PDB file of C-alpha atoms in Angstrom:
ATOM      1  CA  MET A   6     -44.527 -20.290 -75.142  1.00 55.00           C
ATOM      2  CA  PRO A   7     -45.972 -16.916 -76.027  1.00 58.00           C
ATOM      3  CA  PHE A   8     -43.491 -14.052 -75.929  1.00 50.00           C
ATOM      4  CA  LYS A   9     -45.442 -12.142 -73.275  1.00 52.00           C
ATOM      5  CA  THR A  10     -45.526 -15.185 -71.032  1.00 58.00           C
ATOM      6  CA  ALA A  11     -41.741 -15.700 -71.311  1.00 52.00           C
ATOM      7  CA  ILE A  12     -41.081 -12.072 -70.429  1.00 51.00           C
ATOM      8  CA  ALA A  13     -43.361 -12.377 -67.408  1.00 51.00           C
ATOM      9  CA  LEU A  14     -41.510 -15.456 -66.160  1.00 50.00           C
ATOM     10  CA  ILE A  15     -38.098 -13.758 -66.553  1.00 52.00           C
ATOM     11  CA  LEU A  16     -39.292 -10.722 -64.616  1.00 48.00           C
ATOM     12  CA  PHE A  17     -40.817 -12.964 -61.925  1.00 49.00           C
ATOM     13  CA  PHE A  18     -37.613 -14.947 -61.355  1.00 51.00           C
ATOM     14  CA  SER A  19     -35.430 -11.819 -61.498  1.00 54.00           C
ATOM     15  CA  PHE A  20     -37.639 -10.091 -58.925  1.00 51.00           C
ATOM     16  CA  GLY A  21     -37.632 -13.259 -56.793  1.00 54.00           C
ATOM     17  CA  ASN A  22     -33.829 -13.360 -56.872  1.00 55.00           C
ATOM     18  CA  CYS A  23     -33.621  -9.688 -55.915  1.00 53.00           C
ATOM     19  CA  VAL A  24     -35.942 -10.257 -52.983  1.00 50.00           C
ATOM     20  CA  SER A  25     -33.955 -13.337 -51.962  1.00 59.00           C
ATOM     21  CA  ASN A  26     -30.623 -11.488 -52.155  1.00 62.00           C
ATOM     22  CA  SER A  27     -31.986  -8.560 -50.179  1.00 70.00           C
ATOM     23  CA  LYS A  28     -33.274 -10.889 -47.470  1.00 67.00           C
ATOM     24  CA  TYR A  29     -29.908 -12.669 -47.349  1.00 63.00           C
ATOM     25  CA  ASP A  30     -28.044  -9.374 -46.993  1.00 68.00           C
ATOM     26  CA  SER A  31     -30.418  -8.316 -44.256  1.00 73.00           C
ATOM     27  CA  LEU A  32     -29.917 -11.580 -42.375  1.00 68.00           C
ATOM     28  CA  LEU A  33     -26.141 -11.361 -42.801  1.00 68.00           C
ATOM     29  CA  LYS A  34     -26.149  -7.806 -41.447  1.00 73.00           C
ATOM     30  CA  SER A  35     -28.275  -8.859 -38.481  1.00 73.00           C
ATOM     31  CA  TYR A  36     -25.905 -11.744 -37.787  1.00 69.00           C
ATOM     32  CA  GLU A  37     -22.840  -9.481 -37.854  1.00 74.00           C
ATOM     33  CA  GLU A  38     -24.542  -6.964 -35.567  1.00 73.00           C
ATOM     34  CA  SER A  39     -25.549  -9.751 -33.196  1.00 75.00           C
ATOM     35  CA  LYS A  40     -21.992 -11.098 -33.226  1.00 73.00           C
ATOM     36  CA  LEU A  41     -20.553  -7.680 -32.374  1.00 76.00           C
ATOM     37  CA  GLU A  42     -23.126  -7.226 -29.598  1.00 74.00           C
ATOM     38  CA  ASN A  43     -22.220 -10.614 -28.125  1.00 75.00           C
ATOM     39  CA  GLN A  44     -18.532  -9.705 -28.213  1.00 77.00           C
ATOM     40  CA  ARG A  45     -19.310  -6.419 -26.467  1.00 77.00           C
ATOM     41  CA  ILE A  46     -21.326  -8.192 -23.777  1.00 77.00           C
ATOM     42  CA  LEU A  47     -18.566 -10.762 -23.259  1.00 75.00           C
ATOM     43  CA  GLY A  48     -16.038  -7.956 -22.976  1.00 75.00           C
ATOM     44  CA  GLU A  49     -18.167  -6.175 -20.397  1.00 75.00           C
ATOM     45  CA  LYS A  50     -18.616  -9.410 -18.442  1.00 73.00           C
ATOM     46  CA  GLU A  51     -14.866 -10.016 -18.463  1.00 76.00           C
ATOM     47  CA  GLY A  52     -14.218  -6.434 -17.343  1.00 74.00           C
ATOM     48  CA  LEU A  53     -16.829  -6.745 -14.598  1.00 74.00           C
ATOM     49  CA  TYR A  54     -15.307 -10.030 -13.433  1.00 73.00           C
ATOM     50  CA  LYS A  55     -11.847  -8.453 -13.264  1.00 74.00           C
ATOM     51  CA  SER A  56     -13.253  -5.466 -11.371  1.00 76.00           C
ATOM     52  CA  LEU A  57     -14.984  -7.752  -8.863  1.00 78.00           C
ATOM     53  CA  GLU A  58     -11.778  -9.751  -8.410  1.00 80.00           C
ATOM     54  CA  GLU A  59      -9.824  -6.530  -7.849  1.00 76.00           C
ATOM     55  CA  LEU A  60     -12.375  -5.282  -5.307  1.00 79.00           C
ATOM     56  CA  LYS A  61     -12.226  -8.630  -3.537  1.00 81.00           C
ATOM     57  CA  ARG A  62      -8.425  -8.472  -3.422  1.00 76.00           C
ATOM     58  CA  ILE A  63      -8.478  -4.893  -2.073  1.00 75.00           C
ATOM     59  CA  GLN A  64     -11.041  -5.864   0.564  1.00 81.00           C
ATOM     60  CA  GLU A  65      -8.930  -8.842   1.650  1.00 80.00           C
ATOM     61  CA  GLU A  66      -5.805  -6.659   1.885  1.00 76.00           C
ATOM     62  CA  THR A  67      -7.734  -4.038   3.879  1.00 77.00           C
ATOM     63  CA  GLU A  68      -9.013  -6.665   6.290  1.00 83.00           C
ATOM     64  CA  GLN A  69      -5.489  -8.069   6.601  1.00 79.00           C
ATOM     65  CA  ARG A  70      -4.067  -4.616   7.477  1.00 78.00           C
ATOM     66  CA  ILE A  71      -6.794  -4.107  10.084  1.00 85.00           C
ATOM     67  CA  ARG A  72      -6.005  -7.507  11.604  1.00 85.00           C
ATOM     68  CA  GLU A  73      -2.308  -6.638  11.666  1.00 81.00           C
ATOM     69  CA  TYR A  74      -2.985  -3.304  13.351  1.00 82.00           C
ATOM     70  CA  LYS A  75      -5.259  -4.874  15.961  1.00 88.00           C
ATOM     71  CA  GLY A  76      -2.689  -7.605  16.504  1.00 84.00           C
ATOM     72  CA  LEU A  77       0.046  -5.008  16.971  1.00 84.00           C
ATOM     73  CA  MET A  78      -2.093  -3.137  19.486  1.00 86.00           C
ATOM     74  CA  GLU A  79      -2.627  -6.315  21.475  1.00 89.00           C
ATOM     75  CA  THR A  80       1.054  -7.236  21.284  1.00 86.00           C
ATOM     76  CA  PHE A  81       2.036  -3.896  22.831  1.00 88.00           C
ATOM     77  CA  ARG A  82      -1.021  -3.522  25.074  1.00 91.00           C
ATOM     78  CA  SER A  83       0.892  -3.543  28.364  1.00 89.00           C
ATOM     79  CA  MET A  84       3.434  -0.984  27.126  1.00 90.00           C
ATOM     80  CA  ILE A  85       0.676   1.203  25.685  1.00 90.00           C
ATOM     81  CA  ASP A  86      -1.272   1.105  28.934  1.00 91.00           C
ATOM     82  CA  SER A  87       1.848   1.994  30.930  1.00 89.00           C
ATOM     83  CA  GLY A  88       2.489   5.033  28.682  1.00 88.00           C
ATOM     84  CA  LYS A  89       5.807   3.782  27.306  1.00 89.00           C
ATOM     85  CA  LEU A  90       4.751   3.968  23.660  1.00 90.00           C
ATOM     86  CA  LYS A  91       1.947   4.571  21.176  1.00 93.00           C
ATOM     87  CA  ILE A  92       0.892   2.785  18.001  1.00 92.00           C
ATOM     88  CA  LYS A  93       0.001   5.127  15.142  1.00 91.00           C
ATOM     89  CA  ILE A  94      -0.684   5.096  11.417  1.00 89.00           C
ATOM     90  CA  ILE A  95       1.635   7.677   9.829  1.00 89.00           C
ATOM     91  CA  ASP A  96       1.799   8.159   6.055  1.00 88.00           C
ATOM     92  CA  GLY A  97       0.023   4.845   5.601  1.00 83.00           C
ATOM     93  CA  ARG A  98       2.538   2.952   7.747  1.00 89.00           C
ATOM     94  CA  MET A  99       2.151   1.304  11.139  1.00 90.00           C
ATOM     95  CA  VAL A 100       4.547   3.002  13.557  1.00 94.00           C
ATOM     96  CA  VAL A 101       5.635   2.333  17.130  1.00 94.00           C
ATOM     97  CA  VAL A 102       6.256   5.773  18.694  1.00 96.00           C
ATOM     98  CA  LEU A 103       8.486   6.173  21.778  1.00 95.00           C
ATOM     99  CA  SER A 104       9.216   9.504  23.442  1.00 93.00           C
ATOM    100  CA  SER A 105      12.905  10.436  23.414  1.00 93.00           C
ATOM    101  CA  ASP A 106      12.388  12.049  26.810  1.00 91.00           C
ATOM    102  CA  ILE A 107      11.673   8.572  28.188  1.00 92.00           C
ATOM    103  CA  LEU A 108      14.573   6.914  26.350  1.00 95.00           C
ATOM    104  CA  PHE A 109      17.369   9.513  26.562  1.00 95.00           C
ATOM    105  CA  PRO A 110      18.620  12.131  29.010  1.00 91.00           C
ATOM    106  CA  VAL A 111      18.036  15.689  27.722  1.00 85.00           C
ATOM    107  CA  GLY A 112      20.350  16.473  24.789  1.00 84.00           C
ATOM    108  CA  SER A 113      22.014  13.044  24.979  1.00 91.00           C
ATOM    109  CA  ALA A 114      22.169  10.318  22.351  1.00 94.00           C
ATOM    110  CA  PHE A 115      22.880   7.565  24.902  1.00 95.00           C
ATOM    111  CA  LEU A 116      19.985   5.503  26.190  1.00 96.00           C
ATOM    112  CA  SER A 117      19.205   5.700  29.887  1.00 96.00           C
ATOM    113  CA  ALA A 118      18.894   2.488  31.909  1.00 95.00           C
ATOM    114  CA  SER A 119      15.105   2.653  31.705  1.00 94.00           C
ATOM    115  CA  GLY A 120      15.345   3.531  28.009  1.00 95.00           C
ATOM    116  CA  THR A 121      17.524   0.488  27.331  1.00 96.00           C
ATOM    117  CA  SER A 122      15.055  -1.704  29.203  1.00 95.00           C
ATOM    118  CA  ALA A 123      12.148  -0.305  27.161  1.00 95.00           C
ATOM    119  CA  ILE A 124      13.960  -0.895  23.849  1.00 96.00           C
ATOM    120  CA  ARG A 125      14.777  -4.469  24.827  1.00 96.00           C
ATOM    121  CA  GLU A 126      11.137  -5.081  25.668  1.00 94.00           C
ATOM    122  CA  VAL A 127      10.039  -3.578  22.349  1.00 95.00           C
ATOM    123  CA  THR A 128      12.620  -5.686  20.498  1.00 96.00           C
ATOM    124  CA  THR A 129      11.309  -8.929  21.967  1.00 94.00           C
ATOM    125  CA  LEU A 130       7.819  -8.101  20.782  1.00 93.00           C
ATOM    126  CA  LEU A 131       8.827  -6.860  17.334  1.00 94.00           C
ATOM    127  CA  ALA A 132      11.095  -9.832  16.682  1.00 93.00           C
ATOM    128  CA  SER A 133       8.092 -12.102  17.182  1.00 90.00           C
ATOM    129  CA  LEU A 134       6.367 -10.539  14.156  1.00 89.00           C
ATOM    130  CA  GLU A 135       7.498 -13.000  11.502  1.00 87.00           C
ATOM    131  CA  GLY A 136       8.478 -11.663   8.104  1.00 88.00           C
ATOM    132  CA  LYS A 137       8.431  -8.008   9.178  1.00 92.00           C
ATOM    133  CA  ARG A 138      11.238  -5.484   8.715  1.00 95.00           C
ATOM    134  CA  PHE A 139      11.678  -2.279  10.685  1.00 96.00           C
ATOM    135  CA  GLN A 140      13.233   1.163  10.295  1.00 97.00           C
ATOM    136  CA  ILE A 141      14.178   3.249  13.325  1.00 98.00           C
ATOM    137  CA  GLU A 142      13.658   6.956  12.672  1.00 97.00           C
ATOM    138  CA  GLY A 143      15.155   9.592  14.963  1.00 97.00           C
ATOM    139  CA  HIS A 144      13.188  12.857  15.361  1.00 97.00           C
ATOM    140  CA  THR A 145      14.030  16.030  17.316  1.00 96.00           C
ATOM    141  CA  ASP A 146      12.407  19.374  17.997  1.00 96.00           C
ATOM    142  CA  ASP A 147      13.781  22.563  16.413  1.00 95.00           C
ATOM    143  CA  THR A 148      15.931  23.623  19.376  1.00 95.00           C
ATOM    144  CA  PRO A 149      19.627  23.838  18.362  1.00 93.00           C
ATOM    145  CA  THR A 150      21.920  21.373  20.116  1.00 92.00           C
ATOM    146  CA  GLY A 151      24.339  24.138  21.123  1.00 90.00           C
ATOM    147  CA  ILE A 152      27.267  22.025  19.907  1.00 91.00           C
ATOM    148  CA  LYS A 153      29.194  23.363  16.925  1.00 91.00           C
ATOM    149  CA  GLY A 154      28.999  21.019  13.958  1.00 91.00           C
ATOM    150  CA  TYR A 155      26.526  18.798  15.777  1.00 94.00           C
ATOM    151  CA  THR A 156      23.028  19.618  14.548  1.00 96.00           C
ATOM    152  CA  ASN A 157      19.685  17.990  15.173  1.00 96.00           C
ATOM    153  CA  TRP A 158      20.420  15.759  12.175  1.00 97.00           C
ATOM    154  CA  GLU A 159      23.423  14.288  13.975  1.00 96.00           C
ATOM    155  CA  LEU A 160      21.551  14.022  17.273  1.00 96.00           C
ATOM    156  CA  ALA A 161      18.607  12.209  15.647  1.00 97.00           C
ATOM    157  CA  SER A 162      20.993   9.957  13.735  1.00 97.00           C
ATOM    158  CA  SER A 163      22.983   9.031  16.839  1.00 97.00           C
ATOM    159  CA  ARG A 164      19.824   8.244  18.778  1.00 97.00           C
ATOM    160  CA  ALA A 165      18.407   6.090  15.983  1.00 97.00           C
ATOM    161  CA  LEU A 166      21.686   4.188  15.633  1.00 98.00           C
ATOM    162  CA  ASN A 167      21.978   3.615  19.375  1.00 97.00           C
ATOM    163  CA  VAL A 168      18.443   2.212  19.404  1.00 97.00           C
ATOM    164  CA  LEU A 169      19.356   0.005  16.435  1.00 98.00           C
ATOM    165  CA  HIS A 170      22.485  -1.376  18.127  1.00 97.00           C
ATOM    166  CA  THR A 171      20.521  -2.033  21.314  1.00 97.00           C
ATOM    167  CA  MET A 172      17.855  -3.895  19.347  1.00 97.00           C
ATOM    168  CA  VAL A 173      20.461  -6.008  17.555  1.00 97.00           C
ATOM    169  CA  LYS A 174      22.075  -6.912  20.889  1.00 97.00           C
ATOM    170  CA  ALA A 175      18.608  -7.821  22.182  1.00 97.00           C
ATOM    171  CA  GLY A 176      18.166 -10.351  19.387  1.00 96.00           C
ATOM    172  CA  MET A 177      16.807  -8.476  16.380  1.00 97.00           C
ATOM    173  CA  PRO A 178      18.456  -9.847  13.180  1.00 96.00           C
ATOM    174  CA  GLU A 179      20.432  -7.137  11.358  1.00 96.00           C
ATOM    175  CA  VAL A 180      18.756  -7.992   8.049  1.00 96.00           C
ATOM    176  CA  ARG A 181      15.380  -6.917   9.463  1.00 96.00           C
ATOM    177  CA  ILE A 182      16.381  -3.485  10.705  1.00 97.00           C
ATOM    178  CA  SER A 183      17.691  -0.110   9.509  1.00 97.00           C
ATOM    179  CA  ALA A 184      18.049   3.432  10.853  1.00 98.00           C
ATOM    180  CA  ALA A 185      17.356   6.947   9.546  1.00 97.00           C
ATOM    181  CA  SER A 186      17.676  10.523  10.782  1.00 97.00           C
ATOM    182  CA  MET A 187      14.766  12.916  10.313  1.00 97.00           C
ATOM    183  CA  GLY A 188      16.193  15.668  12.501  1.00 96.00           C
ATOM    184  CA  ALA A 189      13.609  18.382  13.050  1.00 96.00           C
ATOM    185  CA  SER A 190      12.247  18.081   9.502  1.00 96.00           C
ATOM    186  CA  ARG A 191       9.074  16.161  10.366  1.00 96.00           C
ATOM    187  CA  PRO A 192       7.515  17.539  13.545  1.00 96.00           C
ATOM    188  CA  ALA A 193       4.473  15.673  14.788  1.00 95.00           C
ATOM    189  CA  VAL A 194       3.032  18.997  16.024  1.00 96.00           C
ATOM    190  CA  PRO A 195       4.155  22.631  15.590  1.00 97.00           C
ATOM    191  CA  ASN A 196       7.137  23.593  17.756  1.00 97.00           C
ATOM    192  CA  ILE A 197       5.244  26.338  19.585  1.00 97.00           C
ATOM    193  CA  SER A 198       5.305  25.141  23.194  1.00 96.00           C
ATOM    194  CA  PRO A 199       7.408  23.011  25.557  1.00 95.00           C
ATOM    195  CA  GLU A 200       4.740  20.301  25.424  1.00 96.00           C
ATOM    196  CA  ASN A 201       4.792  20.230  21.623  1.00 96.00           C
ATOM    197  CA  ARG A 202       8.588  20.159  21.502  1.00 95.00           C
ATOM    198  CA  SER A 203       8.532  17.227  23.901  1.00 94.00           C
ATOM    199  CA  ALA A 204       6.131  15.394  21.566  1.00 95.00           C
ATOM    200  CA  ASN A 205       8.455  16.037  18.626  1.00 96.00           C
ATOM    201  CA  ARG A 206      11.443  14.486  20.383  1.00 96.00           C
ATOM    202  CA  ARG A 207      10.749  10.877  19.579  1.00 96.00           C
ATOM    203  CA  ILE A 208      11.888   7.578  18.143  1.00 97.00           C
ATOM    204  CA  GLU A 209       9.586   6.016  15.563  1.00 97.00           C
ATOM    205  CA  ILE A 210       9.982   2.350  14.718  1.00 96.00           C
ATOM    206  CA  VAL A 211       8.303   1.937  11.346  1.00 95.00           C
ATOM    207  CA  ILE A 212       6.976  -1.431  10.266  1.00 93.00           C
ATOM    208  CA  VAL A 213       8.157  -1.403   6.665  1.00 90.00           C
ATOM    209  CA  PRO A 214       5.163  -2.181   4.422  1.00 82.00           C
ATOM    210  CA  ASP A 215       5.301  -4.899   1.789  1.00 72.00           C
ATOM    211  CA  LEU A 216       4.641  -3.159  -1.539  1.00 66.00           C
ATOM    212  CA  SER A 217       5.031  -6.244  -3.722  1.00 63.00           C
ATOM    213  CA  ASN A 218       1.257  -6.801  -3.950  1.00 62.00           C
ATOM    214  CA  LEU A 219       0.349  -3.268  -4.983  1.00 62.00           C
ATOM    215  CA  PRO A 220      -1.553  -2.965  -8.308  1.00 61.00           C
ATOM    216  CA  GLY A 221       0.846  -2.541 -11.219  1.00 66.00           C
ATOM    217  CA  MET A 222       3.892  -3.725  -9.283  1.00 60.00           C
ATOM    218  CA  GLU A 223       4.575  -6.622 -11.672  1.00 69.00           C
ATOM    219  CA  GLU A 224       4.513  -4.232 -14.628  1.00 72.00           C
ATOM    220  CA  LEU A 225       6.868  -1.856 -12.792  1.00 66.00           C
ATOM    221  CA  LYS A 226       9.281  -4.732 -12.108  1.00 69.00           C
ATOM    222  CA  LYS A 227       9.326  -5.622 -15.800  1.00 73.00           C
ATOM    223  CA  TYR A 228       9.856  -1.968 -16.716  1.00 69.00           C
ATOM    224  CA  SER A 229      12.706  -1.552 -14.228  1.00 74.00           C
ATOM    225  CA  ASN A 230      14.442  -4.632 -15.632  1.00 71.00           C
TER     226      ASN A 230
END
């Protein structure tokens, strides 16, 4: 084979190999890029699926709370219509609000006969709400009691405890109920008129919310342990 021909063949095959290697590298790069893009898309799909599931869960919980509120309104409809109580959402909680002026004589922590009857009626209805727990909160206006060593904290506490004991006697299991004194610390309206002070003298029976299903609660449980 002539020398020039041999050189030409060597150059041809060397160039062919270079072209082949370059094409292989290009294909390999395209494959890796495609693989990364697929992983990104799968990650986005998984994130979107989780977001949709979370939105669905939130929507279901919202609908459940609305059903519970409507159900509570219907349960207490007769007492609401007669002006004995109100159902409100306070700080994200469902609350049964009863005026202390209806339940107690002025300045007293002892339930009147009509107040006892009202609490018994409320207890019967609340006890029928399966799986629910309740906290009785006593609230007063800012008028001093006039009794040395006996402030609005003590008055609110005594009223809340007397309501609690009456509810227990009426059939409410002790494990489902508790009491707290708020004194004059959480007025519903400013204490600037007799009407407002009357509104602030109240008993609130809070339906204790179940927080176990809140987002992140499982992680918090693990952390606390």
